[in-house]
Coordinates of C-alpha atoms and ligand atoms in Angstrom, one line a residue:
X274 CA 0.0 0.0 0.0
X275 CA 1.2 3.5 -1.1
X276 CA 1.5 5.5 1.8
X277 CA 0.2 9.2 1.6
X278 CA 2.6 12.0 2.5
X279 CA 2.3 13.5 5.8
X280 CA 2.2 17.2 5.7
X281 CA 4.2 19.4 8.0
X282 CA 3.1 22.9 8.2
X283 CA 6.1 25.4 9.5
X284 CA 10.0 24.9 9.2
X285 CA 10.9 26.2 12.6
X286 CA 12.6 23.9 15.2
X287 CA 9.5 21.5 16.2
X288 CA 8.3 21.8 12.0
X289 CA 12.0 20.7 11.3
X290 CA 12.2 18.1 14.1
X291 CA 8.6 16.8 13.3
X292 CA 9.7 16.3 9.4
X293 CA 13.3 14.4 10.3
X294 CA 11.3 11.6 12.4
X295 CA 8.6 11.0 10.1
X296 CA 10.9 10.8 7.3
X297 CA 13.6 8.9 9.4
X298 CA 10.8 6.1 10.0
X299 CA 10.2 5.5 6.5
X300 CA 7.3 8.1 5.6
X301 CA 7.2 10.6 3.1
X302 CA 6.9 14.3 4.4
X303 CA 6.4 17.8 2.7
X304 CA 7.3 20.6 4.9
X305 CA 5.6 24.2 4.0
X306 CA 7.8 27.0 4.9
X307 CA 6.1 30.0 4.4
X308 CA 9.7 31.7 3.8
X309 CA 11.0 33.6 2.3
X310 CA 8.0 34.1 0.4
X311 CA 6.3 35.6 3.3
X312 CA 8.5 36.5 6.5
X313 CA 7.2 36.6 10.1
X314 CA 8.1 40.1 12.0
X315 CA 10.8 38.1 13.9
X316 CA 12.5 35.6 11.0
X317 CA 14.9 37.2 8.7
X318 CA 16.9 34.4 7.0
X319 CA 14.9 31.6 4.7
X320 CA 16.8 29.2 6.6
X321 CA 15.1 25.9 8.4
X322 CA 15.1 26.0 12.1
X323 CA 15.8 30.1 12.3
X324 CA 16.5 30.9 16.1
X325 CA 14.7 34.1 16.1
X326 CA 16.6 35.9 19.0
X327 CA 18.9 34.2 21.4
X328 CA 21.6 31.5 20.3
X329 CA 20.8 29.5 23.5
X330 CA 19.0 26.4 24.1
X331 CA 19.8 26.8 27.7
X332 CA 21.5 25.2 30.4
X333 CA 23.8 22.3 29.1
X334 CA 24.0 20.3 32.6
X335 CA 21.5 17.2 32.8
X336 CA 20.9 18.1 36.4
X337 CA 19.3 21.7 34.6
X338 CA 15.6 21.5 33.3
X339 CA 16.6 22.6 29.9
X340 CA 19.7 20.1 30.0
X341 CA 17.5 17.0 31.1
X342 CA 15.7 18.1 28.2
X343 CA 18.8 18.1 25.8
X344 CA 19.6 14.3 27.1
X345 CA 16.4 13.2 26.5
X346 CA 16.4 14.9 22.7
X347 CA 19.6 13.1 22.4
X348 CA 18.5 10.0 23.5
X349 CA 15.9 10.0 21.4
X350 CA 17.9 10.7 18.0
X351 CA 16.6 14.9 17.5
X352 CA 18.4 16.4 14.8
X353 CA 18.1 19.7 16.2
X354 CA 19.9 19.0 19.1
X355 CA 22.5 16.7 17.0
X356 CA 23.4 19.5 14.8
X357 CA 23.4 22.2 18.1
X358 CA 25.9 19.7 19.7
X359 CA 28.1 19.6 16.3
X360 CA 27.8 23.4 16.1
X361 CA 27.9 24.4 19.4
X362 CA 29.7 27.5 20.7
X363 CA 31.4 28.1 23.6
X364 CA 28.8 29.4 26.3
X365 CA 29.9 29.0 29.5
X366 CA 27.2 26.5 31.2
X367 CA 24.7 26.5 28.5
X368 CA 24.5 24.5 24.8
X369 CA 24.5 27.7 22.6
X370 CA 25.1 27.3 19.3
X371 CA 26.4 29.6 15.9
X372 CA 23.0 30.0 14.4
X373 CA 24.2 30.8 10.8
X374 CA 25.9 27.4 10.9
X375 CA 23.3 25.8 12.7
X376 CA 20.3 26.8 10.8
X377 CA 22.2 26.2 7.6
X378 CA 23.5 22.7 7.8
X379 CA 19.7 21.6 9.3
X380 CA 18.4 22.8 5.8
X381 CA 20.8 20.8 3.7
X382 CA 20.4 17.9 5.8
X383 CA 16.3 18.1 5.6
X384 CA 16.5 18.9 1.6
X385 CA 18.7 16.0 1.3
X386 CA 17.0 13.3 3.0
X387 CA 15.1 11.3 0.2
X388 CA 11.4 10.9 1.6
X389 CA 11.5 14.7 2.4
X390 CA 9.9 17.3 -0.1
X391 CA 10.4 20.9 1.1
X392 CA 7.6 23.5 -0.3
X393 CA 8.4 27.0 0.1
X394 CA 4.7 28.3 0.5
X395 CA 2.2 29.7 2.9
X396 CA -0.7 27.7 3.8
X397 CA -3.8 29.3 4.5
X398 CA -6.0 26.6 5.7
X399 CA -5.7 23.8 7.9
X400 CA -5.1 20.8 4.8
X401 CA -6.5 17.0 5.0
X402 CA -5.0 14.1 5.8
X403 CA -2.4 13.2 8.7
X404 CA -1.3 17.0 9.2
X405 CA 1.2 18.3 12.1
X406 CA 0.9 22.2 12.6
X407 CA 3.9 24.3 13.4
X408 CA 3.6 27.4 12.9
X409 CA 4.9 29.1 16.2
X410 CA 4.0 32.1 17.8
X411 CA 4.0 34.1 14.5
X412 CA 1.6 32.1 12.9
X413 CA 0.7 33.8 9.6
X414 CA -2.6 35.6 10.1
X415 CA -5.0 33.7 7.4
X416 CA -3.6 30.7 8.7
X417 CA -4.4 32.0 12.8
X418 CA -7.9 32.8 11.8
X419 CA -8.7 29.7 10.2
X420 CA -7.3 28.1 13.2
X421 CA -9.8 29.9 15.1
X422 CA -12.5 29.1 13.4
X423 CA -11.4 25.1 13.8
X424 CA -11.0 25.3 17.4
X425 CA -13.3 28.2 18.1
X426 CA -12.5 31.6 19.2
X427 CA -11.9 31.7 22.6
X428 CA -9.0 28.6 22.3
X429 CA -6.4 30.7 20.1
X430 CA -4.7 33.7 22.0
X431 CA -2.4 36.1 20.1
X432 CA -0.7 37.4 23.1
X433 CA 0.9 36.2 26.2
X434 CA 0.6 37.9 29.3
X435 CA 2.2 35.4 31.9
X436 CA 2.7 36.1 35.8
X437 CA 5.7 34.4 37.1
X438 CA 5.2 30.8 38.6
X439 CA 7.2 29.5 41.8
X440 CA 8.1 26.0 43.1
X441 CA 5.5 25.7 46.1
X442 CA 7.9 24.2 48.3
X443 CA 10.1 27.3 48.1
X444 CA 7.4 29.4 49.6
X445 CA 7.6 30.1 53.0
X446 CA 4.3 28.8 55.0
X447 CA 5.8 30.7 58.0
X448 CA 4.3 33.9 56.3
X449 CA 2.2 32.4 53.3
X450 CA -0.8 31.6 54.3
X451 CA -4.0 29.8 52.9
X452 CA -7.4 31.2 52.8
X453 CA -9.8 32.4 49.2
X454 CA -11.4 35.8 49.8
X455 CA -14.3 36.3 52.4
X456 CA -13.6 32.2 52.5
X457 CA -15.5 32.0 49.7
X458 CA -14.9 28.2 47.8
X459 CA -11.8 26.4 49.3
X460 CA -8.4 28.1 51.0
X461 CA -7.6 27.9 47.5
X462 CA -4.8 30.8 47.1
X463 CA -1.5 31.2 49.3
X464 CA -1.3 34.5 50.4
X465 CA 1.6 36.7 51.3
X466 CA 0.2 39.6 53.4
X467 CA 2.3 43.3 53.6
X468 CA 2.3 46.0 56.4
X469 CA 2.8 49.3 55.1
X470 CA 5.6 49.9 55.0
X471 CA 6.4 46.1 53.2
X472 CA 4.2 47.6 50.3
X473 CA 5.7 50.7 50.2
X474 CA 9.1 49.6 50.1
X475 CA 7.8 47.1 46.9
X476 CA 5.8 49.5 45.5
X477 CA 8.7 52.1 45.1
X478 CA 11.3 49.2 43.8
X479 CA 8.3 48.5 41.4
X480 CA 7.9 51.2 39.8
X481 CA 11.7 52.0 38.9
X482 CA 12.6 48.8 38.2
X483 CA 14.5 48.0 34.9
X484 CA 11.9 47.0 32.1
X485 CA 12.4 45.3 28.4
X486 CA 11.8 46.9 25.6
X487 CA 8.8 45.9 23.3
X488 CA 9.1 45.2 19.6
X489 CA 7.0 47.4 17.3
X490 CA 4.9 44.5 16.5
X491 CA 4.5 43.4 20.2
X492 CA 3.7 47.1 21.0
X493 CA 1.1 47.0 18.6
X494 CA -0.8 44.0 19.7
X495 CA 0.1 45.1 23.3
X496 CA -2.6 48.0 22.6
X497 CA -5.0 45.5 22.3
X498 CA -4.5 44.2 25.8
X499 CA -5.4 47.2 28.2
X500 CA -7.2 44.7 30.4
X501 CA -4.1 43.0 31.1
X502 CA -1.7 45.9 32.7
X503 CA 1.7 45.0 34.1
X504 CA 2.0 45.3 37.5
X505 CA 4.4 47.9 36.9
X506 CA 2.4 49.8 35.2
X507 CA -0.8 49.7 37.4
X508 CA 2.1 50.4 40.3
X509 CA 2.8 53.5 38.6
X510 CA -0.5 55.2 38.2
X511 CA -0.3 56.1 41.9
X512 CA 0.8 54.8 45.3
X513 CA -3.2 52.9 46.4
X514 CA -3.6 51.5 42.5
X515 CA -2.2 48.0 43.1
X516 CA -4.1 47.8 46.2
X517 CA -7.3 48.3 44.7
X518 CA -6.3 45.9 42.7
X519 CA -4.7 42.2 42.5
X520 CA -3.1 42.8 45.7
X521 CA -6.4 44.2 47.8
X522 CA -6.3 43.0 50.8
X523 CA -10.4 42.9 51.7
X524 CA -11.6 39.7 52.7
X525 CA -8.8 38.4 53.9
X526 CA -7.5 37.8 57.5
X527 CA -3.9 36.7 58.3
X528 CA -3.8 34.4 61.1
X529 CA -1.1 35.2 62.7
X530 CA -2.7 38.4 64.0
X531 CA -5.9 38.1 63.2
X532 CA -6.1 41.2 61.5
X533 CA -6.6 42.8 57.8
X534 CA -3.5 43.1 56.4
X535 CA -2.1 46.1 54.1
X536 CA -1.4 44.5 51.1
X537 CA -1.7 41.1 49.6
X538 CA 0.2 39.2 46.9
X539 CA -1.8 36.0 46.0
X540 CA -0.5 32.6 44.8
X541 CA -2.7 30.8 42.6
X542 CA -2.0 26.6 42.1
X543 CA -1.2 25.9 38.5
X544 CA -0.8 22.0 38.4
X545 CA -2.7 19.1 39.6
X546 CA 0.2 18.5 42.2
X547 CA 0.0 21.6 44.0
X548 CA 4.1 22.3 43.2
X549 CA 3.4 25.2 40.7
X550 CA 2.0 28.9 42.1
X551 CA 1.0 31.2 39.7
X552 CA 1.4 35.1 41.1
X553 CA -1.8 36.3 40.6
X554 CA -2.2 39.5 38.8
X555 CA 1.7 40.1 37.9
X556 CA 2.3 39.9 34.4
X557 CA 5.0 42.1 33.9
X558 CA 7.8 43.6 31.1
X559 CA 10.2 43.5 33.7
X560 CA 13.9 42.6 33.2
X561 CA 14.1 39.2 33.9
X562 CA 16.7 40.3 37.1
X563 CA 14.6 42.7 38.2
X564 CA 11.4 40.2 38.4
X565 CA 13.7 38.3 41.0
X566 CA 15.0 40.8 43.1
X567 CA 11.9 43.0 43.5
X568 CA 9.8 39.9 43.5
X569 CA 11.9 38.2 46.7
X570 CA 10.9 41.3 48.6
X571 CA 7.6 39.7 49.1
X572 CA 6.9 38.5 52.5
X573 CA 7.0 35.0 52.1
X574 CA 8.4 34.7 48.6
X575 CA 12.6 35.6 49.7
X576 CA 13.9 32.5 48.7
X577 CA 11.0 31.7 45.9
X578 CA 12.6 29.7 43.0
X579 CA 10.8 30.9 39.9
X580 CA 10.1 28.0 37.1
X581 CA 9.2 31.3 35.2
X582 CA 9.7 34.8 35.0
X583 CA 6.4 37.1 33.9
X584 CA 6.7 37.8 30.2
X585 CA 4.3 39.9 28.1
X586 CA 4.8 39.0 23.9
X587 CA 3.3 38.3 20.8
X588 CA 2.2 34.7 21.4
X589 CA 0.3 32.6 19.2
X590 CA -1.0 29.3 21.5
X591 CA -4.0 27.5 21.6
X592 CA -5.8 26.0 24.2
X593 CA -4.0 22.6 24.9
X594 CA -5.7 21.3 27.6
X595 CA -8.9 22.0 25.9
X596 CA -7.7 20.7 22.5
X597 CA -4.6 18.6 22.7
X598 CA -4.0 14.7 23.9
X599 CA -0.3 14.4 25.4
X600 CA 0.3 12.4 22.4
X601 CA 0.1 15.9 20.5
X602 CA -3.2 15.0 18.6
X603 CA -6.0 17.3 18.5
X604 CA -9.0 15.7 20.6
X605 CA -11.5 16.0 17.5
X606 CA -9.5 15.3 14.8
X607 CA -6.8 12.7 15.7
X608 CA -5.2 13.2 12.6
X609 CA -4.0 16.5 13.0
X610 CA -1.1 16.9 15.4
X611 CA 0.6 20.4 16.2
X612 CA 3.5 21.3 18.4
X613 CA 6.3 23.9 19.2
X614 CA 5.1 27.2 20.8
X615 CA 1.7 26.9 19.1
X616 CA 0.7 24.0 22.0
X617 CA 2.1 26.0 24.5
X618 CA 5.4 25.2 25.5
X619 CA 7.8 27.6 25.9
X620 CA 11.5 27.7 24.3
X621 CA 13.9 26.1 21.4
X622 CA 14.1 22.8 23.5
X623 CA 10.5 22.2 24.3
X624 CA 9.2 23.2 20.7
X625 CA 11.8 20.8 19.6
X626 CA 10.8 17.8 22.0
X627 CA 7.1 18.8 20.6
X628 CA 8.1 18.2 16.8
X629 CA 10.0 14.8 18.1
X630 CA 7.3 13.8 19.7
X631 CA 4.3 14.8 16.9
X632 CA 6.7 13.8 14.2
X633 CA 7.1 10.0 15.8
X634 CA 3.1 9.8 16.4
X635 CA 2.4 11.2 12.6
X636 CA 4.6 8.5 10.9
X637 CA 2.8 5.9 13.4
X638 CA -0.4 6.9 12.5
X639 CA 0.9 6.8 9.0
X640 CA 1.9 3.2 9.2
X641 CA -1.4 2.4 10.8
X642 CA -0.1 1.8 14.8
X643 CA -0.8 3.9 17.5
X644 CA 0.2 6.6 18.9
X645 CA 2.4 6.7 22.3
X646 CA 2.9 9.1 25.1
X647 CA 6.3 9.1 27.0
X648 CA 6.8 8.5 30.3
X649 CA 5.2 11.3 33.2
X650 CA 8.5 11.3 34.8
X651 CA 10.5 12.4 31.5
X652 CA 11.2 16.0 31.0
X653 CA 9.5 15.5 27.9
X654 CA 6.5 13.6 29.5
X655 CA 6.0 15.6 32.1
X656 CA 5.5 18.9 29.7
X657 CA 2.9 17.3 27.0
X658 CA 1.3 15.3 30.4
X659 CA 1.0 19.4 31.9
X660 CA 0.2 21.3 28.4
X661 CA -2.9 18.7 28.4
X662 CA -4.0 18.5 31.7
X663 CA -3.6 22.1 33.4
X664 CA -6.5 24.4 34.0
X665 CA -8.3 25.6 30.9
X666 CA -9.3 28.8 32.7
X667 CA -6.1 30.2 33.0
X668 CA -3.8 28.2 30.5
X669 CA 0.0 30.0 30.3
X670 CA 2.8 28.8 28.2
X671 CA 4.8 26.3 30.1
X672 CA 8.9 26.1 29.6
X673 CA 10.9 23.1 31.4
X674 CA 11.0 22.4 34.8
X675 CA 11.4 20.3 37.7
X676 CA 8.2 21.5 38.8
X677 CA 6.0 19.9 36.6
X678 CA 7.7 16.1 37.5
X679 CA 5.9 14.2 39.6
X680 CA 7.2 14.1 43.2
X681 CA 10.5 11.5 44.1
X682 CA 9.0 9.1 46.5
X683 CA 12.0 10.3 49.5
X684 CA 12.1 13.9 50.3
X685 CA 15.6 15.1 49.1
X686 CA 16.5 18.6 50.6
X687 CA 19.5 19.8 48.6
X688 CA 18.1 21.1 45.4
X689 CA 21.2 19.8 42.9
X690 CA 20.7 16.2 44.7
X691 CA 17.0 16.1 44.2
X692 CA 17.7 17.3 40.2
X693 CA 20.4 14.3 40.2
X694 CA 17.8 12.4 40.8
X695 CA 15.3 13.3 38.5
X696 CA 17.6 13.4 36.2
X697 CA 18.5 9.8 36.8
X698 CA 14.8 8.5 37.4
X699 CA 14.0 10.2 34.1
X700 CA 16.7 8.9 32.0
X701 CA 16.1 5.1 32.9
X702 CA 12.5 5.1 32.0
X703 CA 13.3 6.8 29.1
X704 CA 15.5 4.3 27.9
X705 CA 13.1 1.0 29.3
X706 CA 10.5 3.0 27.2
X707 CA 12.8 3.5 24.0
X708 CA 13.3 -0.5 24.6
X709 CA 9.3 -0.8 24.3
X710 CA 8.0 1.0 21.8
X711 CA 11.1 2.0 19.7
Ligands
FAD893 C1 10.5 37.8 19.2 C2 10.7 36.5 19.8 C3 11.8 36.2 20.5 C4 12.0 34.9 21.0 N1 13.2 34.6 21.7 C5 13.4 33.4 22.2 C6 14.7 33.0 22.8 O1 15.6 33.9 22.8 N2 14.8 31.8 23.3 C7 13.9 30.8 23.2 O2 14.1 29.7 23.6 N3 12.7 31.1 22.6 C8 12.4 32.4 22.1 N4 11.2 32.7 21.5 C9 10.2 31.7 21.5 C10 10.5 31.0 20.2 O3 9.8 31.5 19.1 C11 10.3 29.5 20.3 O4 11.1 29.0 21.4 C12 10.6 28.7 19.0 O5 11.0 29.4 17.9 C13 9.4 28.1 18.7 O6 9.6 27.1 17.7 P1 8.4 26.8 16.8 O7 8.9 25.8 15.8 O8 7.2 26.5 17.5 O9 8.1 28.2 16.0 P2 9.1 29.0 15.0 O10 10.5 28.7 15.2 O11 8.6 30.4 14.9 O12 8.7 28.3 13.6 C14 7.5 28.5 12.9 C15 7.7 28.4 11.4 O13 6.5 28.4 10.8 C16 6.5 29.3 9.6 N5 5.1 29.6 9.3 C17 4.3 30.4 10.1 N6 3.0 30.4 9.5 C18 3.1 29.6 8.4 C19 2.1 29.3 7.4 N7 0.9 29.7 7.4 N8 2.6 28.4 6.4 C20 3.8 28.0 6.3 N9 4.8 28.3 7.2 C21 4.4 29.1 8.3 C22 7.4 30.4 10.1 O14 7.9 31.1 9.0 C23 8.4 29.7 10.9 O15 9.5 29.3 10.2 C24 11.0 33.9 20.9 C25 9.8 34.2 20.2 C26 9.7 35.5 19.7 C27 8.4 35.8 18.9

């Protein structure tokens, strides 16, 4: 039986990734790139696999997230992170890379790997068949809409406006304390109260801390978002603002002293484990220094870890855990996978784990067997098991972590020795499952 092309739509890194593991398990591919016929505002070469800003896939050590993340990838034959290793650069602790290099040697490979057809052209409409979408957070517009209408309007956002999230356990419970407002549902936030002169001392480091500039085009669709202020900004438009807003203190006793107190910072959970806390309210353009140091002056939140810093950009990312299995297939059309930033992960590494992972599951559903998911306590696992299964309601962008792995069965104090063991737990299951299903 002739098998049909599967279609790839998008040559960035989970587009390129997705293409090399279907062709590399003996199925034809054609991969659309859009450029140079039409460029997004953040590619400028018509190069495969463009890194559109930084040369860093992040920390190198497999006792990092992003590292873990690079093991796995290798582990599991990626082509992205083959050719970053061959072209690496030197970076200090992290697997950086010279992109010109980089980008260039993944085209050649890709155009010439036999069962691979690369299309230069923009497509407009979600096509038939067994289709992966990667298309990033630039989707092309006609191509955003139509996604829209597909998964229905409320399921695509065009711009990400994420508070920073912190590793629960490094929240201290001394301070932080549980309660919803006027007890209303469960004690489902943790709050970390402020006496005046707490919030006055934040408030002032607020509003002159450092900030990042915004692109024109992310200053542009910025305008759209007035609902969604950064802190910093609402901190600005007067001394009371923030209290009158996300960090109003009404309803709200602390029980150490029984009493109102000034200010409050609330913790939202993000994951089914309870290890994630979203702060509510604080998306931010703040440098990603400054988020830490003004951040830590929170009563409760000095030694928070952050899994991720508040960023506000143009984002284009569906829904996942509305719309996406973790094996990467939409829930109403199984034969349409997507991955890369446009499910919702965040970074080089985790859109190229997402095109490994579709790509393997296209070519499977190619050859007529099904689809797998990889182990929960993989980096890899862990990230398609959280895009899937997080809240709906308030669905953020999720990079690595060691926050989204579920818990080691010994409490393990020091940080690098509990990572070590991650790492280790996460490695052999990954290779048992390679053994299973590979
Ligand atoms: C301005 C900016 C800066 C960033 N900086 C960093 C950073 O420093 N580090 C980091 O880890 N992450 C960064 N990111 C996030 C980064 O985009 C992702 O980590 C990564 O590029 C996502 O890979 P992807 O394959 O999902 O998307 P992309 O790499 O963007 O690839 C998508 C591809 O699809 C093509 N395409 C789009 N629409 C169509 C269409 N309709 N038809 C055909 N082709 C189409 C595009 O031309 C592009 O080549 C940044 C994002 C932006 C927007």
């Amino acid at each position: 039986m002739e098998i049909q092309p599967v279609q790839v739509i998008g040559g960035g890194l989970a587009g390129t990734e997705a293409a090399w593991q279907i062709a590399q398990h003996g199925v034809p591919v054609i991969l659309y790139e859009m450029r140079p016929q039409r460029f997004s505002p953040a590619h400028h070469t018509e190069q495969l696999a463009e890194l559109v800003c930084s040369n860093s896939f992040g920390a190198a050590a497999s006792d990092r997230a992003a590292g873990l993340l690079h093991e796995e990838l290798r582990q599991l034959g990626s082509i992205i992170i083959a050719k970053a290793d061959e072209h690496a650069v030197p970076a200090g602790a992290a697997l950086a890379v010279d992109r010109g290099q980089f980008s260039q040697d993944l085209t050649q490979t890709l155009a010439r790997h036999p069962l691979i057809e690369l299309r230069r052209q923009e497509i407009r409409a979600i096509p038939e068949g067994i289709v992966v979408l990667a298309t990033g957070p630039l989707t092309s517009p006609d191509l955003a809409e139509n996604l829209r209408r597909f998964t229905g309007m409320e399921y695509l956002s065009f711009f990400d406006a994420a508070s920073p999230i912190v590793i629960g356990e490094t929240i201290n419970r001394e301070i932080a304390f549980f309660a919803s407002r006027y007890d209303k549902g469960e004690g489902a936030y943790l709050n970390c109260p402020m006496n005046k002169q707490q919030y006055l001392q934040f408030w002032q480091a607020l509003c002159t801390a450092e900030q990042t500039e915004l692109k024109d085009f992310e200053r542009e669709t910025a305008k759209f978002f007035e609902a969604c202020l950064p802190i910093e900004e609402l901190a600005r438009r007067g001394e009371d603002t923030m209290r009158y807003g996300p960090l109003k203190p009404v309803g709200l006793s602390d029980p150490r002293t029984n009493e109102r107190p000034y200010a409050v910072v609330q913790l939202r959970q993000e994951d089914k484990a309870g290890q994630l806390w979203n702060m509510v309210g604080f998306q931010t353009n703040l440098r990603w220094g400054e988020q830490k140091r003004v951040f830590q002056m929170i009563p409760g939140l000095e030694n928070a870890e952050f899994v991720r810093l508040g960023v506000m950009h143009r984002n284009t990312f569906l829904n996942a855990p509305q719309l996406i299995l973790p094996t990467l297939q939409f829930k109403n059309r199984p034969t349409l996978l997507a991955a890369g930033q446009l499910i919702g992960t965040e970074g080089y590494t985790a859109a190229t784990a997402g095109g490994l992972l579709a790509g393997i599951n296209a070519a499977r559903l190619a050859l007529g067997k099904e689809p797998l998911t990889l182990p929960p306590t993989t980096m890899m696992g862990a990230l398609f098991e959280f895009i899937s299964s997080a809240s709906p309601k308030h669905f953020q962008p999720m990079p690595p972590n060691f926050g989204i792995l579920p818990p080691l069965q010994e409490k393990i104090k020091n940080k690098q020795q509990r990572y070590g063991y991650y790492r280790d737990r996460a490695l052999t299951d990954l290779k048992s499952w390679k053994i299973k299903h590979l």
